[in-house]
XYZ file of C-alpha atoms in Angstrom:
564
model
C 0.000 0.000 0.000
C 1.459 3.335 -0.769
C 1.555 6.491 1.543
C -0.478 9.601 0.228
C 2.155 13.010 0.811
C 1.337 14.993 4.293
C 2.938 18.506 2.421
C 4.612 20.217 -0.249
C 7.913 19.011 0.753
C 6.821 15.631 0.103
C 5.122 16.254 -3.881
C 6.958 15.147 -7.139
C 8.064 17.651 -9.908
C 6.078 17.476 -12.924
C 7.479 16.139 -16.411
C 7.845 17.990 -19.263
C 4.766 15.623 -21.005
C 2.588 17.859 -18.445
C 3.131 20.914 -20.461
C 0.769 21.557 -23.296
C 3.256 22.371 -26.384
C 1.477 25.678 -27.204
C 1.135 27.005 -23.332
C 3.382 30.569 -22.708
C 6.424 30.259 -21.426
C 7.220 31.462 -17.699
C 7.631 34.418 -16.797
C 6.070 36.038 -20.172
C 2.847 38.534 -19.778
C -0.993 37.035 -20.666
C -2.017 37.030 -23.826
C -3.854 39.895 -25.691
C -7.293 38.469 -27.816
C -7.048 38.629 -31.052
C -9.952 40.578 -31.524
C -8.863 43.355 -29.742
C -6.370 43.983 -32.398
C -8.596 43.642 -35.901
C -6.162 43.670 -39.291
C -6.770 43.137 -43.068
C -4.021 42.226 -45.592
C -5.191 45.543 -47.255
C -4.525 48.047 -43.981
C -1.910 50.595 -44.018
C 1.340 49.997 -42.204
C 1.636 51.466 -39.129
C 3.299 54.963 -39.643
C 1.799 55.348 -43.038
C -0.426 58.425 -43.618
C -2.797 57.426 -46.477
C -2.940 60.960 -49.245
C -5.686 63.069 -49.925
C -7.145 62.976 -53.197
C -7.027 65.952 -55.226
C -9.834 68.410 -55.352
C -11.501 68.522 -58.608
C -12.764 71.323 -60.158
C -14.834 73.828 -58.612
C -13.832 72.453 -55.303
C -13.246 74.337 -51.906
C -9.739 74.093 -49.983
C -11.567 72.749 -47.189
C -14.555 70.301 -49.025
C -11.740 67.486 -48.377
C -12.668 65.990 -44.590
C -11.541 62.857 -44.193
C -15.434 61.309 -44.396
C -14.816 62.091 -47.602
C -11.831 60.165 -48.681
C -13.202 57.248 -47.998
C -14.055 55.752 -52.512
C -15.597 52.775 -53.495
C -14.652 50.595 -56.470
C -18.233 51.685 -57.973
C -17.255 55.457 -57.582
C -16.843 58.028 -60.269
C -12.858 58.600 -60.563
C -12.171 62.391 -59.356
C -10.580 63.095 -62.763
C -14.066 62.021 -64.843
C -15.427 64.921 -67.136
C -18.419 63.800 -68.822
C -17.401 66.632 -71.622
C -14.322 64.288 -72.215
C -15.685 61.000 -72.111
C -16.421 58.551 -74.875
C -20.444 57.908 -75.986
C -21.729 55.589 -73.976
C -23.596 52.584 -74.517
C -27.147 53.411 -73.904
C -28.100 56.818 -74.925
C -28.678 59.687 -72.326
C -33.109 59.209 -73.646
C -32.667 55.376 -72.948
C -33.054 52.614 -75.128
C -36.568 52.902 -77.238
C -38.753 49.807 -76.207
C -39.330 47.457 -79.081
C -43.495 46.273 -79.204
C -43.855 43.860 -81.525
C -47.069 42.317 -80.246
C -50.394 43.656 -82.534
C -47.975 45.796 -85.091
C -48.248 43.201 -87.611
C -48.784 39.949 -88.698
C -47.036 37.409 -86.645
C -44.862 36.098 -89.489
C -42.948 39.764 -89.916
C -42.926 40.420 -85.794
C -41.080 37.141 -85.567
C -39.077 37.246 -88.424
C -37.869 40.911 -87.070
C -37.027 39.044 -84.366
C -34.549 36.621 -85.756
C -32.848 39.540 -87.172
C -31.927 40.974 -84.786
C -28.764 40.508 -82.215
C -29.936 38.962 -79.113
C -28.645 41.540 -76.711
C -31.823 43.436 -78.589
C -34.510 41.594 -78.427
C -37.530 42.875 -76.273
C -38.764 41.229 -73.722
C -41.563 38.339 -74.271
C -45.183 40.096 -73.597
C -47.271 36.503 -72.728
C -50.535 36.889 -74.593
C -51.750 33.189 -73.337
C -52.158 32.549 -69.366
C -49.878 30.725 -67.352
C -49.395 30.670 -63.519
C -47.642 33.672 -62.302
C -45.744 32.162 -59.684
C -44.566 28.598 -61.408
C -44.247 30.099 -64.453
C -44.817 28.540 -67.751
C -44.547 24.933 -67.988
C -41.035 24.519 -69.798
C -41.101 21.054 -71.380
C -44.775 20.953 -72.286
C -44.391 24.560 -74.349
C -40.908 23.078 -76.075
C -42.868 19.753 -76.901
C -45.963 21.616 -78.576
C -43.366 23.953 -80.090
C -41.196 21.208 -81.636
C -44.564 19.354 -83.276
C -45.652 22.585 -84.663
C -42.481 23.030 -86.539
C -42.263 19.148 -87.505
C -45.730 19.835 -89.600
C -44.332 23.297 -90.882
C -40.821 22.000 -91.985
C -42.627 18.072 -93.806
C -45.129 20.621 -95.098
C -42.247 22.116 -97.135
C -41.607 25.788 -95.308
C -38.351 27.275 -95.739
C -35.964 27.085 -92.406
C -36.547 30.554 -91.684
C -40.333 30.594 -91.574
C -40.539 27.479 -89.594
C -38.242 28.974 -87.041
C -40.255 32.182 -86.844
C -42.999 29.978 -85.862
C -41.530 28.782 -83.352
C -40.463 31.891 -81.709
C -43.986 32.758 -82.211
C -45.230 29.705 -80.401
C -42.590 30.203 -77.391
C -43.214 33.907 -76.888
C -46.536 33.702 -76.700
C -46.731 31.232 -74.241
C -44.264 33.494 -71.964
C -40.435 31.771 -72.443
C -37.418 34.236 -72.643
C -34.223 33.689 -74.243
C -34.660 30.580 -76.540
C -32.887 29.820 -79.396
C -35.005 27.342 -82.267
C -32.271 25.765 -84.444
C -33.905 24.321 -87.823
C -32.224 22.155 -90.295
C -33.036 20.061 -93.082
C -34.620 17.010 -90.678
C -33.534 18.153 -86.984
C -35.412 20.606 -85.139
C -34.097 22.068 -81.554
C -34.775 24.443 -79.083
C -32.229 25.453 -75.863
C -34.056 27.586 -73.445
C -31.992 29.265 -70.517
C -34.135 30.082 -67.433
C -32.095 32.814 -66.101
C -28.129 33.639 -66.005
C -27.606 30.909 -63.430
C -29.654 28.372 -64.297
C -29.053 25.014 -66.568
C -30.574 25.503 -70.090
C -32.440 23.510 -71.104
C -32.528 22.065 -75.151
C -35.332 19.624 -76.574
C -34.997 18.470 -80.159
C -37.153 16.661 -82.937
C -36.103 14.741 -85.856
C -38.223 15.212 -88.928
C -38.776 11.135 -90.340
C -41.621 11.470 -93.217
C -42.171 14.706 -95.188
C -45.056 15.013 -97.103
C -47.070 17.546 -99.430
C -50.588 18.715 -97.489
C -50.915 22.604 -97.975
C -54.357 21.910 -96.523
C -52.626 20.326 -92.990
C -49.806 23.189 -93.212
C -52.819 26.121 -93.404
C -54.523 24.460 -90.454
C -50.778 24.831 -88.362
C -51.140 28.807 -89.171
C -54.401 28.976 -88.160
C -53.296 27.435 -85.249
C -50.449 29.559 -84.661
C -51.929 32.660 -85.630
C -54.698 31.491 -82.538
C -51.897 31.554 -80.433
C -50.046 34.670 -80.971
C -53.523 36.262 -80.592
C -54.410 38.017 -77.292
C -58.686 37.983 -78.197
C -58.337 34.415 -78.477
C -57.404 32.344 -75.329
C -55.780 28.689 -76.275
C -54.666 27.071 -73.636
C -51.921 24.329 -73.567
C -54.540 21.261 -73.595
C -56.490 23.506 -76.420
C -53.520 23.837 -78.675
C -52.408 19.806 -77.971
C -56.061 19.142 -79.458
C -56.284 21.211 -82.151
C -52.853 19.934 -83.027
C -53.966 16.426 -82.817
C -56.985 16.761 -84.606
C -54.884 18.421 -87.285
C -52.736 15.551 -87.484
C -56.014 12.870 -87.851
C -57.192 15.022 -90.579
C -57.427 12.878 -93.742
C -56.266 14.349 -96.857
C -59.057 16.786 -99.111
C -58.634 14.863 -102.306
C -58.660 10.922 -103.029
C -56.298 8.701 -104.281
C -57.916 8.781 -107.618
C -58.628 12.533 -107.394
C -55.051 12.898 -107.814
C -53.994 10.337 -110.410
C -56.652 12.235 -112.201
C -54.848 15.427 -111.533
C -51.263 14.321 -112.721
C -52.881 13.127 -115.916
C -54.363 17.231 -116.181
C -51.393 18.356 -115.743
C -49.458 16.774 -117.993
C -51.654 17.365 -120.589
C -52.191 20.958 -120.084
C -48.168 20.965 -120.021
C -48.080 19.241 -123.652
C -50.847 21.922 -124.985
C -47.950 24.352 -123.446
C -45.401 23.455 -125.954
C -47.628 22.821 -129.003
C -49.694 19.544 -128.592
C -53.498 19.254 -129.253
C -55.931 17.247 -127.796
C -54.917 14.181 -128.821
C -51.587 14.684 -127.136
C -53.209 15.490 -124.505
C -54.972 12.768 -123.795
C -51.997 10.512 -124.171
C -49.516 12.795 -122.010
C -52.604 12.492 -119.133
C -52.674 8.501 -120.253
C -48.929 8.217 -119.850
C -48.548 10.379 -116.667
C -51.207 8.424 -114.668
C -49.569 5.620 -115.297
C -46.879 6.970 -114.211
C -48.303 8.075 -111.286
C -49.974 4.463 -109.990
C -46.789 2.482 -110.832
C -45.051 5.152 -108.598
C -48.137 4.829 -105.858
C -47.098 0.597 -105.856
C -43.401 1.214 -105.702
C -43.989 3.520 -102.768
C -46.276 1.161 -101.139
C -43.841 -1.909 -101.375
C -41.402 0.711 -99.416
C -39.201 1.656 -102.257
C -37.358 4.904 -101.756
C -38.219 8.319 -103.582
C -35.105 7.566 -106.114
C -36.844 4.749 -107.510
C -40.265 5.742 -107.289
C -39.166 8.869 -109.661
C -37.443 6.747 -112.010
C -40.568 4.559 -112.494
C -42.502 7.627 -113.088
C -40.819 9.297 -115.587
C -40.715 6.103 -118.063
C -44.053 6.037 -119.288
C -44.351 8.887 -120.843
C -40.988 8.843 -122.475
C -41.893 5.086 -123.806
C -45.632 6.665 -125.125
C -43.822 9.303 -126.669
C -40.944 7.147 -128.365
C -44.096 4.535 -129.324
C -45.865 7.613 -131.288
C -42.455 7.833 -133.122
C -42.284 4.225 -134.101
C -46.080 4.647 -135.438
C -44.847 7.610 -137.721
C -48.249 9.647 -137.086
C -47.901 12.725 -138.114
C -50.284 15.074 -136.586
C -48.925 14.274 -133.319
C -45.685 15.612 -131.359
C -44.097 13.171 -129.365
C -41.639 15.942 -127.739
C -45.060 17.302 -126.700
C -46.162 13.823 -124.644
C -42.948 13.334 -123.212
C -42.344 17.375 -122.191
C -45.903 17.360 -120.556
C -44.857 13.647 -118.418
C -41.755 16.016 -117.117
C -43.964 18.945 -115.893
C -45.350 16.451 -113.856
C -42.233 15.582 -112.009
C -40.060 18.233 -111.581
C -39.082 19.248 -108.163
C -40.317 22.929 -108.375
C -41.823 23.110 -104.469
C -38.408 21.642 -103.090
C -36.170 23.939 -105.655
C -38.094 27.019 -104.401
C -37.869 25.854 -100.802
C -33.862 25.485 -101.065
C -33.278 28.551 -103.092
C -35.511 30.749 -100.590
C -33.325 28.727 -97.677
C -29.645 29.728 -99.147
C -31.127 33.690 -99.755
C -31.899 34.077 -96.530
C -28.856 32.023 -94.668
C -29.614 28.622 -94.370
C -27.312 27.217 -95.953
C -27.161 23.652 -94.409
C -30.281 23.307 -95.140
C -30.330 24.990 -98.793
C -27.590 22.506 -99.736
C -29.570 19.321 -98.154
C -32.653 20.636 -100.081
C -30.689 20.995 -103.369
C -28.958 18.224 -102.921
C -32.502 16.237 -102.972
C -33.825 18.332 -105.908
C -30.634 17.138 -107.658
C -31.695 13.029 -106.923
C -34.569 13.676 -107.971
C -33.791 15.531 -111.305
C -30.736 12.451 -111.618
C -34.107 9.748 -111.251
C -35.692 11.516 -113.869
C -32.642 11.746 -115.890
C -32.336 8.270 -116.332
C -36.200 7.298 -116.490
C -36.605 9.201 -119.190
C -32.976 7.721 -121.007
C -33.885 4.373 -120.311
C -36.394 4.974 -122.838
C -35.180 7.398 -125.519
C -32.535 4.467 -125.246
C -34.661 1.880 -125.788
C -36.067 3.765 -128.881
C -32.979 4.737 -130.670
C -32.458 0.698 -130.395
C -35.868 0.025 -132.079
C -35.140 2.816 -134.647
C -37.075 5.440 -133.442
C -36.699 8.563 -134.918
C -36.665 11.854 -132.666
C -35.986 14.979 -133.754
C -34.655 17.118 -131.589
C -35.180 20.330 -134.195
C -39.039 20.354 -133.259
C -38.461 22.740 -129.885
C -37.676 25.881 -132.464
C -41.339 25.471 -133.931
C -42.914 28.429 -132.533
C -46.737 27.917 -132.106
C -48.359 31.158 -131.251
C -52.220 30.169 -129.823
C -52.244 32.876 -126.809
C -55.975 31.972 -125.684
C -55.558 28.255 -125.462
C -52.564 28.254 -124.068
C -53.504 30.633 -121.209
C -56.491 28.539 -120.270
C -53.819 25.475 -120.524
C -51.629 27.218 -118.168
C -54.589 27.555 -115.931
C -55.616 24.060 -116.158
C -52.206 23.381 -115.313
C -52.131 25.351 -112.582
C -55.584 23.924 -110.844
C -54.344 20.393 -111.270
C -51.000 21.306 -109.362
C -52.638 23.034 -106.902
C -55.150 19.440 -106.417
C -51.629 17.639 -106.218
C -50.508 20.058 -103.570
C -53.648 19.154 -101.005
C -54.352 22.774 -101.054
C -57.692 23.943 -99.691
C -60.633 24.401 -101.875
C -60.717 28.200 -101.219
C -56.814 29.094 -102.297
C -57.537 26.922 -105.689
C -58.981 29.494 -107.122
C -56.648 32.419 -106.485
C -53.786 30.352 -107.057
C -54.712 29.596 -110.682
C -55.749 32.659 -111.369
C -51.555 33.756 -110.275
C -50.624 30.888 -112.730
C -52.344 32.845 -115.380
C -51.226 36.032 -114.655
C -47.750 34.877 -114.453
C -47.831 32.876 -118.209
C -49.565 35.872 -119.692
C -45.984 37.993 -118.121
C -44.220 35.084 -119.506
C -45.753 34.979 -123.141
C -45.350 38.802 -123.549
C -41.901 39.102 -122.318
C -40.721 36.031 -124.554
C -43.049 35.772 -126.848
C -43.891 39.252 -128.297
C -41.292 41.243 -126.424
C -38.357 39.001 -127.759
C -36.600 38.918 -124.403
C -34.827 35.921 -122.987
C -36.596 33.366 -121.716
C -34.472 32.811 -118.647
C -35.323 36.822 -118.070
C -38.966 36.390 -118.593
C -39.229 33.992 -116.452
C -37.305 35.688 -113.700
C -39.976 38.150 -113.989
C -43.266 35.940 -114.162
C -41.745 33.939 -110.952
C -41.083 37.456 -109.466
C -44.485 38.322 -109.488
C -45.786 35.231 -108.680
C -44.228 35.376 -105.384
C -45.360 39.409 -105.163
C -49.161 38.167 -105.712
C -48.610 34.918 -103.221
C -47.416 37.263 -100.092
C -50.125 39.775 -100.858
C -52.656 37.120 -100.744
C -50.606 35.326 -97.864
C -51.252 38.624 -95.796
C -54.760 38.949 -96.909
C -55.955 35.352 -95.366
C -53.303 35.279 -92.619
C -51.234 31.972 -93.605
C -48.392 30.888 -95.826
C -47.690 31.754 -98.822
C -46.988 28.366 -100.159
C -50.169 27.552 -101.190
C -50.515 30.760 -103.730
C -47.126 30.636 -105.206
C -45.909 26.822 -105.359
C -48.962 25.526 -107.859
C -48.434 29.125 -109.642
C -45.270 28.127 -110.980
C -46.213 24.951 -112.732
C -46.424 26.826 -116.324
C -42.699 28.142 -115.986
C -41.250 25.092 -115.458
C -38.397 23.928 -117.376
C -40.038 20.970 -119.424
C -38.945 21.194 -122.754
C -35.454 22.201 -122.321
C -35.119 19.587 -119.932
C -36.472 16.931 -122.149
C -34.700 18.387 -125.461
C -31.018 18.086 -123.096
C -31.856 14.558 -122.330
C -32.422 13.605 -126.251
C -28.920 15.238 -126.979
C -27.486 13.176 -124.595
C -29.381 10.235 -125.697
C -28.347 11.065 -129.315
C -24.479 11.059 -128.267
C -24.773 15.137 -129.156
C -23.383 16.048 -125.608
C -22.999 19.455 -126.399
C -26.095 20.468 -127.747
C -27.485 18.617 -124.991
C -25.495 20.228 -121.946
C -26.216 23.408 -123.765
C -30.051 22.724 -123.597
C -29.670 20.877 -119.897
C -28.299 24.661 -118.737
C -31.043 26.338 -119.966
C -33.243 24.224 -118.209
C -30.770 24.618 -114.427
C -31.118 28.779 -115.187
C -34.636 28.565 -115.687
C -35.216 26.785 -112.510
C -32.836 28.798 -110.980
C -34.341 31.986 -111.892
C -38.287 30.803 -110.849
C -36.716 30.213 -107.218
C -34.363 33.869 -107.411
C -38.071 35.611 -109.105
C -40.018 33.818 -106.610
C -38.377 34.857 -103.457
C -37.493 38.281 -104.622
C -41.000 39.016 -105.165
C -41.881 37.957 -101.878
C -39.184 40.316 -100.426
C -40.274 43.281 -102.405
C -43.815 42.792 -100.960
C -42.231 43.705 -97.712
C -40.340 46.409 -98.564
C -43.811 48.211 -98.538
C -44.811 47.183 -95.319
C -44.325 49.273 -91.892
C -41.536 47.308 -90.432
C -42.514 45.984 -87.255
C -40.975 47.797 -84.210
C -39.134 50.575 -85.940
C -38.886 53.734 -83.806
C -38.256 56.791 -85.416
C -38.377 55.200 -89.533
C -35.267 52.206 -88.232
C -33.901 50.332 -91.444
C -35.597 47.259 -92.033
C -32.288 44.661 -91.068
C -31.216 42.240 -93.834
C -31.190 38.431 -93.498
C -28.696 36.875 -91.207
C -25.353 39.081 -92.992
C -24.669 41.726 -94.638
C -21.992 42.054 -97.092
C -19.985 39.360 -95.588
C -19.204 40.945 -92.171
């Protein structure tokens, strides 16, 4: 057992383990707190007497106290003079609000709004409800935005329209800052919430296009609906409407429209000379044409193939006619009028119109498919001038400088021509009639430029397609929807059949270079219908108010300008 110590004398020292290692050493003073002694990295040295700024003008020898040399980062430097300084940014009146909500139609407000730079654009005014505290509902407006433009883009509207209607769509419905991204099949949208939120980006991919001008005025209505403030279309309203839209069944019957493609190619071979019994065998060839196109494309061959099929009965009727030797009838005629019937106009015009304005991804996809399908026609129709030559058919390839000068019927053909386009096109009942009535107006432009005036061809039709697409906006702005449905069907008459057809016989009759020759006619023809087409369509809005402009603004240019 061990002893406790009675007194000091009998307590151990204490080890050096008993000692914390950061305890003061004896015989040192206590310590201060720290906080009695603040600091910053950024405070004078002791001894250091910080200097006065300098008095600026106007300034009294005593205004400097020392309350007063305290700055801030955010102050105005003491050697500013607002007579010296450089313009700023934002104008001493402020920056003019833009309005672009009942100015004009939808189609300009938005497409002033893709024009401009970002940093500009005004503010979204919401003309359809949404909660005020949630906000809009983000994915469910990107959704019904991206099957809007699906329908616009298979319908066959240029990139730039189709993204107008979606800004339309988006704005409307109350969403800032989005960006709608449109290319030949892929459609996208990135929306940012604010500067410190995610964005977020929904896309659609376009899978089956297909010619409904009927469907397509339906999506306008629709839209227009939207960007309406009188009219109150709710989310679930506008999913409806949009599925109802999509349930529709085509205007016109299967048969309806073989029986249209057989019109038009007849009124197309009374074009270029034929009578009526050409014109019954161009229809007779082009419907056939047409069905054995309709069973290709039902066993799930692609376009290529169904074009190729398409363009060989005609050619074979035509190169038949020759092997009978009749001679009241013009086989260049019944093949010319089985070409009308096939040529890509609606996707030439839609490509052209897409390069113009910008799109140029999109313009060369377009073109690109305008140029398979002109290569399927190509070699339909050689397949059988070959076959002809082989049975000794003889085509001659002088018969396209036989003038034939029959004004009257050949206006009503270009009409007839017209209203069986416009049947091909799905349009609605109520544009048929306008729309052939342009297809008159613009062969009658055509006929007197060429015909009597003597000019070019190329140049007159330039000028028929230019005011084509003058009379298709105009009537465009009149009903409130696209302009596809007056101008594409309007066309028809200025395609490039007979040059076309006469290039392909040179070829097929090993003369190359009267056939290239006659082949680049027929590419600056259809060149010049797309230019004439979408420059009328632009000089219809150089006499419109532009929408927004404060204090007579320049209307701003598609996407460049010069280059820069």
């Amino acid at each position: 057992m061990v002893a406790e110590p009675d007194g000091p004398d009998d307590e151990k020292p204490q080890s050096d383990e008993a000692h914390s290692a950061f305890s003061r050493p004896a015989g040192t003073g206590p310590a201060v707190p720290e906080e009695d002694h603040p600091t910053s990295e950024f405070a004078l040295p002791e001894g250091v007497t910080p200097e006065p700024p300098a008095p600026g003008p106007g300034s009294g020898a005593g205004s400097a106290s020392g309350s007063e040399t305290t700055g801030s980062a955010f102050a105005t430097p003491s050697t500013y003079s607002f007579r010296d300084s450089p313009p700023a940014f934002t104008p001493a009146y402020g920056v003019p609000m833009v309005r672009l909500t009942k100015e004009a139609p939808w189609q300009d407000r938005m497409r002033t709004m893709l024009r401009m730079p970002v940093a500009e654009r005004p503010a979204p005014e919401p003309v359809q409800r949404h909660d005020e505290e949630a906000g809009p509902p983000v994915p469910r407006v990107l959704d019904l935005t991206l099957r809007i433009g699906e329908l616009l883009l298979a319908g066959g509207e240029g990139a730039e329209d189709v993204e107008a209607a979606m800004f339309a769509v988006m704005r409307s419905y109350g969403l800032d800052r989005c960006e709608p991204t449109v290319t030949f099949t892929l459609l996208s949208i990135s929306h940012q919430p604010s500067l410190v939120d995610d964005p977020v980006t929904a896309s659609r991919t376009v899978r089956r296009r297909g010619t409904d001008y009927t469907r397509l005025a339906a999506v306008f209505r629709l839209i227009d609906d939207i960007t309406t403030a009188d009219d109150e279309v709710s989310l679930e309203e506008a999913y409806r409407r949009l599925a109802e839209i999509r349930r529709n069944r085509h205007p016109y019957a299967g048969w309806v429209l073989t029986l249209a493609a057989g019109g038009l190619a007849g009124a197309a071979s009374v074009l270029v000379g034929g009578g009526a019994l050409v014109f019954v065998i161009a229809a007779l060839g082009a419907m056939l044409g047409d069905r054995l196109a309709w069973l290709c494309a039902g066993r799930g061959l692609p376009e290529f193939y169904q074009f190729v099929v398409a363009a060989m009965p005609p050619a074979a009727m035509g190169v038949a006619l020759t092997l009978t030797h009749w001679s009241d009838v013009r086989p260049s005629a019944v093949i010319t009028g089985g070409l009308f019937a096939l040529l890509p106009g609606r996707a030439l015009v839609a490509g052209v119109q897409d390069g113009l304005t910008g799109y140029y991804i999109t313009a060369a996809a377009r073109l690109l498919e305008v140029m398979y399908f002109f290569i399927a026609i190509v070699t339909g129709v050689l397949l059988a001038l070959y076959g002809g030559l082989q049975l000794g058919a003889e085509l001659d390839p002088e018969a396209r400088f036989i003038t034939h000068d029959r004004p009257v019927i050949q206006i009503l053909a270009s009409m007839v021509l017209t209203l069986s386009f416009a049947i091909l096109l799905q349009q609605e009942r109520v544009t048929v009639l306008a729309v052939t009535l342009n297809g008159g107006v613009a062969w009658i432009i055509y006929g007197a430029m060429a015909r009597t005036g003597g000019l070019s061809a190329v140049a007159a039709t330039a000028a028929a397609a230019g005011l084509v697409g003058l009379f298709g906006q105009l009537f465009s702005r009149y009903r409130y929807t696209s302009s596809l449905p007056y101008i594409t069907a309007a066309i028809g008459p200025l395609l490039p059949g007979s040059a076309t057809y006469f290039g392909l016989l040179g070829v097929a009759q090993n003369e190359l270079d009267r056939g290239l020759a006659s082949l680049s006619t027929a590419v600056a023809t259809a060149l010049a219908i797309a230019i004439g087409v979408n420059l009328g369509s632009e000089i219809s809005r150089l006499f419109m108010r532009v929408p927004g402009a404060v204090g007579g603004a320049n209307r701003r240019a598609a996407k460049r300008t010069r280059g820069f």
